Amino acid sequence: MSFTQQKENREIEEALVKDFQAGNLDAYDKIVELYQKRIYALSFNLMRNQMDAQDVAQEVLLTLFKKIHTFQGKSAFSSWVYRITLNSSYMKLRSKKKEPKISIDELLPSFNSTGFQQEKIQDWSENTESLLFTNETREIINKAVGLLPEKEKVVFLLRDVEGLSTEKVSEVLDLTIPAVKSRLHRARLFLRKKLSGYFEEYNSQKGET
Amino acid sequence: MICCKECIDLLYDYIEGLLDQETSKSLEEHFEECPPCIAFLNTYKSTTTICRDTLNQIEIPDEVRHTLQSFLKENKDQHEKK
């Protein structure tokens, strides 16, 4: 999206929010149209459950309806929507049974005493194309993302999946820019390692046949 | 020359184009002599792309869309009655 386009979208959005705050319900419908997919996708990616994501989407859309007068425009409207979505998803997650935590540090790269890589690194980046849209690959990727610790997962989803800027993520999550970067980097390292196992195995099988 | 650990610590900023020229150059010198780090760089980048492409495919299922629609309609009707 170009900068001018982004600016135009933001202006349209601001106008919709103002109209809705003034009591125009058609403006609300348009806001729903603009946001419901993003709200649903983010909560689905956090919880991996259709019913839960539906509940969250309902709750968020209702909150937007009821609380729009409390939105003061100090941050972007989208940041406000993302924050409500995250809060609502976390409430839902907390009410569920917790899965055992996995430590991200164990999956970060390891180095020898002189700072050189200890493990053998295979380059599977060229061979993902044919695998990308198979159900198995999707399953592996979903599972890997599901294993990310909450703190890293949310940064990864907002920045790399939703495509928000680093600055925007820091606004939504109320984190410093270096904290956003460091969590994102750790998330990517973790996922790279998780996916490596899968793609390397696929490559070596292909080599044998 | 920088070592692999430093190289991987710098990957994020390197990909985002945030490194100063000098650091960027020493990183590239490291890459020239270290195939594992090139493999690491490529797979690091790929990871982001394939995860994004996969997770972005999420659409609201029709039944969820319908539920949301009737939920919102009900809510609006109630609001208008008030």
Short mmCIF file of C-alpha atoms in Angstrom, two decimals:
data_model
loop_
_atom_site.label_atom_id
_atom_site.label_comp_id
_atom_site.label_asym_id
_atom_site.label_seq_id
_atom_site.Cartn_x
_atom_site.Cartn_y
_atom_site.Cartn_z
CA MET A 1 0.00 0.00 0.00
CA SER A 2 1.39 3.39 -0.94
CA PHE A 3 1.83 6.15 1.57
CA THR A 4 -0.90 8.31 0.02
CA GLN A 5 -3.26 5.39 0.00
CA GLN A 6 -2.53 4.68 3.63
CA LYS A 7 -3.19 8.30 4.45
CA GLU A 8 -6.46 8.25 2.53
CA ASN A 9 -7.56 5.08 4.30
CA ARG A 10 -6.76 6.64 7.63
CA GLU A 11 -8.78 9.72 6.77
CA ILE A 12 -11.77 7.63 5.66
CA GLU A 13 -11.50 5.67 8.86
CA GLU A 14 -11.31 8.76 11.04
CA ALA A 15 -14.38 10.17 9.33
CA LEU A 16 -16.27 6.90 9.91
CA VAL A 17 -15.36 6.91 13.58
CA LYS A 18 -16.52 10.52 13.97
CA ASP A 19 -19.80 9.74 12.20
CA PHE A 20 -20.39 6.75 14.38
CA GLN A 21 -19.59 8.72 17.50
CA ALA A 22 -22.24 11.17 16.36
CA GLY A 23 -24.76 8.34 16.28
CA ASN A 24 -24.66 7.24 12.64
CA LEU A 25 -25.20 3.49 12.63
CA ASP A 26 -24.33 3.05 8.97
CA ALA A 27 -20.84 4.21 9.86
CA TYR A 28 -20.70 1.42 12.41
CA ASP A 29 -21.61 -1.15 9.75
CA LYS A 30 -18.76 0.12 7.61
CA ILE A 31 -16.33 -0.08 10.50
CA VAL A 32 -17.45 -3.65 11.10
CA GLU A 33 -16.91 -4.46 7.43
CA LEU A 34 -13.41 -2.97 7.59
CA TYR A 35 -12.35 -4.72 10.76
CA GLN A 36 -14.17 -7.97 11.31
CA LYS A 37 -11.79 -10.08 9.27
CA ARG A 38 -8.74 -8.65 11.00
CA ILE A 39 -10.32 -9.12 14.42
CA TYR A 40 -11.32 -12.68 13.64
CA ALA A 41 -7.97 -13.63 12.08
CA LEU A 42 -5.91 -12.24 14.94
CA SER A 43 -7.96 -13.95 17.60
CA PHE A 44 -8.09 -17.16 15.59
CA ASN A 45 -4.31 -17.16 15.21
CA LEU A 46 -3.93 -16.61 18.93
CA MET A 47 -6.38 -19.30 20.00
CA ARG A 48 -6.67 -21.67 17.04
CA ASN A 49 -10.29 -22.34 17.68
CA GLN A 50 -13.21 -21.19 15.56
CA MET A 51 -15.78 -20.94 18.34
CA ASP A 52 -13.43 -18.98 20.58
CA ALA A 53 -12.49 -16.63 17.77
CA GLN A 54 -16.17 -16.12 16.99
CA ASP A 55 -16.89 -15.30 20.63
CA VAL A 56 -14.03 -12.84 20.71
CA ALA A 57 -15.10 -11.20 17.45
CA GLN A 58 -18.63 -10.80 18.83
CA GLU A 59 -17.36 -9.32 22.04
CA VAL A 60 -15.01 -6.92 20.28
CA LEU A 61 -17.66 -5.70 17.85
CA LEU A 62 -20.02 -5.18 20.76
CA THR A 63 -17.36 -3.28 22.70
CA LEU A 64 -16.75 -1.05 19.70
CA PHE A 65 -20.46 -0.37 19.59
CA LYS A 66 -20.83 0.39 23.26
CA LYS A 67 -17.54 2.07 24.01
CA ILE A 68 -16.98 4.16 20.93
CA HIS A 69 -17.60 7.33 22.95
CA THR A 70 -14.57 6.47 25.12
CA PHE A 71 -12.26 6.47 22.09
CA GLN A 72 -10.49 9.81 22.18
CA GLY A 73 -8.21 9.51 19.23
CA LYS A 74 -4.99 9.65 21.24
CA SER A 75 -3.73 6.62 19.33
CA ALA A 76 -4.85 5.34 15.95
CA PHE A 77 -8.31 3.78 15.89
CA SER A 78 -6.82 0.54 14.57
CA SER A 79 -4.46 0.37 17.57
CA TRP A 80 -7.45 0.69 19.83
CA VAL A 81 -9.26 -2.12 18.01
CA TYR A 82 -6.20 -4.39 18.17
CA ARG A 83 -5.83 -3.74 21.89
CA ILE A 84 -9.47 -4.63 22.57
CA THR A 85 -9.07 -7.78 20.46
CA LEU A 86 -5.96 -8.84 22.35
CA ASN A 87 -7.50 -8.18 25.77
CA SER A 88 -10.57 -10.13 24.88
CA SER A 89 -8.53 -13.04 23.47
CA TYR A 90 -6.34 -13.16 26.56
CA MET A 91 -9.39 -13.22 28.84
CA LYS A 92 -10.66 -16.17 26.86
CA LEU A 93 -7.32 -17.94 26.93
CA ARG A 94 -6.98 -17.48 30.65
CA SER A 95 -10.28 -19.21 31.26
CA LYS A 96 -8.97 -22.30 29.48
CA LYS A 97 -6.63 -25.01 30.58
CA LYS A 98 -3.06 -23.95 30.15
CA GLU A 99 -0.78 -25.93 27.93
CA PRO A 100 2.68 -26.70 29.29
CA LYS A 101 5.04 -23.86 28.64
CA ILE A 102 7.97 -24.40 26.39
CA SER A 103 11.17 -22.49 26.74
CA ILE A 104 12.17 -20.42 23.76
CA ASP A 105 15.83 -20.36 24.81
CA GLU A 106 16.35 -24.03 24.12
CA LEU A 107 15.53 -23.45 20.50
CA LEU A 108 17.68 -20.41 19.92
CA PRO A 109 20.89 -20.95 17.95
CA SER A 110 23.87 -22.28 19.89
CA PHE A 111 27.47 -21.24 19.46
CA ASN A 112 30.85 -22.56 20.51
CA SER A 113 33.20 -20.55 22.70
CA THR A 114 34.56 -18.59 19.75
CA GLY A 115 31.07 -17.61 18.65
CA PHE A 116 30.71 -19.95 15.69
CA GLN A 117 27.60 -21.94 14.92
CA GLN A 118 27.55 -25.35 16.46
CA GLU A 119 24.86 -27.04 14.50
CA LYS A 120 24.80 -27.94 10.87
CA ILE A 121 22.63 -25.46 9.01
CA GLN A 122 20.84 -26.61 5.89
CA ASP A 123 19.42 -24.14 3.42
CA TRP A 124 15.87 -25.29 2.71
CA SER A 125 14.66 -21.85 1.64
CA GLU A 126 14.61 -22.75 -2.06
CA ASN A 127 12.45 -25.81 -1.61
CA THR A 128 9.44 -24.56 0.25
CA GLU A 129 7.38 -23.64 -2.81
CA SER A 130 5.93 -27.04 -3.59
CA LEU A 131 5.21 -27.73 0.05
CA LEU A 132 3.74 -24.42 0.95
CA PHE A 133 0.06 -24.99 0.52
CA THR A 134 -0.25 -28.61 1.48
CA ASN A 135 -2.33 -29.36 4.55
CA GLU A 136 0.60 -30.99 6.25
CA THR A 137 2.77 -27.89 5.93
CA ARG A 138 -0.03 -25.67 7.09
CA GLU A 139 -0.49 -27.90 10.08
CA ILE A 140 3.24 -27.80 10.92
CA ILE A 141 3.34 -24.01 10.65
CA ASN A 142 0.21 -23.55 12.76
CA LYS A 143 1.60 -25.87 15.36
CA ALA A 144 4.95 -24.10 15.46
CA VAL A 145 3.30 -20.70 15.87
CA GLY A 146 1.02 -22.19 18.51
CA LEU A 147 4.08 -23.22 20.51
CA LEU A 148 5.48 -19.70 20.66
CA PRO A 149 5.28 -18.17 24.12
CA GLU A 150 2.51 -15.53 24.36
CA LYS A 151 4.83 -12.52 24.50
CA GLU A 152 6.65 -13.44 21.32
CA LYS A 153 3.58 -14.78 19.57
CA VAL A 154 1.59 -11.59 19.75
CA VAL A 155 4.46 -9.49 18.42
CA PHE A 156 4.98 -11.95 15.60
CA LEU A 157 1.28 -12.00 14.65
CA LEU A 158 0.93 -8.22 14.64
CA ARG A 159 4.18 -7.42 12.89
CA ASP A 160 4.87 -10.29 10.50
CA VAL A 161 1.39 -11.63 9.86
CA GLU A 162 -0.81 -8.53 10.12
CA GLY A 163 1.97 -6.42 8.66
CA LEU A 164 1.87 -3.55 11.17
CA SER A 165 4.95 -1.38 11.44
CA THR A 166 7.31 -1.82 14.40
CA GLU A 167 6.14 1.57 15.71
CA LYS A 168 2.50 0.58 15.51
CA VAL A 169 3.14 -2.69 17.33
CA SER A 170 4.92 -0.80 20.06
CA GLU A 171 1.89 1.49 20.36
CA VAL A 172 -0.63 -1.37 20.49
CA LEU A 173 1.34 -3.36 23.06
CA ASP A 174 2.79 -0.43 24.92
CA LEU A 175 6.32 -1.74 24.47
CA THR A 176 9.52 0.05 23.55
CA ILE A 177 10.78 -0.35 19.98
CA PRO A 178 13.84 -2.37 21.08
CA ALA A 179 11.54 -4.71 23.03
CA VAL A 180 9.37 -5.26 19.95
CA LYS A 181 12.44 -5.98 17.83
CA SER A 182 13.95 -8.36 20.30
CA ARG A 183 10.72 -10.34 20.73
CA LEU A 184 10.19 -10.51 17.01
CA HIS A 185 13.73 -11.69 16.40
CA ARG A 186 13.34 -14.40 19.05
CA ALA A 187 10.03 -15.48 17.55
CA ARG A 188 11.57 -15.78 14.09
CA LEU A 189 14.55 -17.73 15.43
CA PHE A 190 12.24 -20.09 17.26
CA LEU A 191 10.03 -20.65 14.22
CA ARG A 192 13.00 -21.06 11.91
CA LYS A 193 14.31 -23.80 14.12
CA LYS A 194 10.94 -25.52 14.37
CA LEU A 195 10.39 -25.42 10.63
CA SER A 196 13.94 -26.50 9.87
CA GLY A 197 13.30 -29.95 11.27
CA TYR A 198 10.38 -30.40 8.92
CA PHE A 199 11.85 -28.96 5.74
CA GLU A 200 15.23 -30.62 6.22
CA GLU A 201 13.59 -33.97 6.54
CA TYR A 202 11.58 -33.30 3.42
CA ASN A 203 14.73 -32.31 1.53
CA SER A 204 16.64 -35.39 2.56
CA GLN A 205 13.75 -37.64 1.58
CA LYS A 206 13.61 -35.96 -1.77
CA GLY A 207 17.34 -36.50 -2.15
CA GLU A 208 16.94 -40.21 -1.62
CA THR A 209 14.29 -40.76 -4.24
CA MET B 1 35.93 -10.43 11.47
CA ILE B 2 32.61 -10.82 13.27
CA CYS B 3 31.58 -14.27 14.45
CA CYS B 4 28.38 -16.22 13.72
CA LYS B 5 26.79 -15.16 16.98
CA GLU B 6 27.22 -11.48 16.23
CA CYS B 7 26.06 -12.13 12.70
CA ILE B 8 22.80 -13.68 13.87
CA ASP B 9 22.25 -10.96 16.44
CA LEU B 10 22.47 -8.45 13.62
CA LEU B 11 20.20 -10.31 11.17
CA TYR B 12 17.05 -8.47 12.10
CA ASP B 13 18.51 -5.02 11.57
CA TYR B 14 20.32 -6.20 8.46
CA ILE B 15 17.12 -7.37 6.79
CA GLU B 16 15.31 -4.20 7.80
CA GLY B 17 18.15 -2.15 6.35
CA LEU B 18 18.87 -0.51 9.69
CA LEU B 19 22.61 -1.19 9.93
CA ASP B 20 25.18 1.46 9.24
CA GLN B 21 27.32 0.91 6.18
CA GLU B 22 30.34 -0.32 8.04
CA THR B 23 28.52 -2.95 10.09
CA SER B 24 26.59 -4.03 7.04
CA LYS B 25 29.85 -4.50 5.16
CA SER B 26 31.47 -6.57 7.85
CA LEU B 27 28.35 -8.72 7.98
CA GLU B 28 28.54 -9.30 4.25
CA GLU B 29 32.21 -10.21 4.57
CA HIS B 30 31.21 -12.78 7.13
CA PHE B 31 28.57 -14.20 4.78
CA GLU B 32 31.13 -14.58 2.03
CA GLU B 33 33.16 -16.89 4.17
CA CYS B 34 30.42 -18.64 6.07
CA PRO B 35 27.92 -20.73 4.07
CA PRO B 36 26.07 -21.83 7.24
CA CYS B 37 25.25 -18.21 8.03
CA ILE B 38 23.99 -17.66 4.48
CA ALA B 39 21.79 -20.70 4.90
CA PHE B 40 20.67 -19.25 8.20
CA LEU B 41 19.87 -15.88 6.62
CA ASN B 42 17.89 -17.47 3.79
CA THR B 43 15.88 -19.74 6.05
CA TYR B 44 15.29 -16.90 8.54
CA LYS B 45 13.78 -14.84 5.75
CA SER B 46 11.81 -17.79 4.38
CA THR B 47 10.37 -18.50 7.80
CA THR B 48 8.74 -15.09 7.94
CA THR B 49 7.36 -15.39 4.42
CA ILE B 50 5.90 -18.86 4.71
CA CYS B 51 4.38 -18.23 8.10
CA ARG B 52 2.81 -15.02 6.89
CA ASP B 53 1.46 -16.61 3.72
CA THR B 54 0.01 -19.50 5.67
CA LEU B 55 -1.55 -17.56 8.53
CA ASN B 56 -2.90 -14.86 6.25
CA GLN B 57 -5.13 -17.33 4.48
CA ILE B 58 -7.61 -17.16 7.31
CA GLU B 59 -11.05 -16.07 6.19
CA ILE B 60 -14.10 -15.76 8.34
CA PRO B 61 -16.06 -18.98 7.81
CA ASP B 62 -19.57 -18.39 6.41
CA GLU B 63 -21.31 -19.68 9.50
CA VAL B 64 -19.29 -17.33 11.71
CA ARG B 65 -20.07 -14.42 9.39
CA HIS B 66 -23.78 -15.20 9.63
CA THR B 67 -23.68 -15.50 13.39
CA LEU B 68 -21.89 -12.16 13.66
CA GLN B 69 -24.36 -10.55 11.30
CA SER B 70 -27.43 -11.62 13.22
CA PHE B 71 -25.74 -10.80 16.50
CA LEU B 72 -25.04 -7.26 15.32
CA LYS B 73 -28.52 -6.84 13.90
CA GLU B 74 -30.08 -7.89 17.18
CA ASN B 75 -27.83 -5.51 19.05
CA LYS B 76 -28.75 -2.64 16.74
CA ASP B 77 -32.47 -3.38 16.99
CA GLN B 78 -32.24 -3.34 20.76
CA HIS B 79 -30.35 -0.09 20.62
CA GLU B 80 -32.94 1.50 18.36
CA LYS B 81 -35.81 0.43 20.61
CA LYS B 82 -34.30 2.29 23.52
#
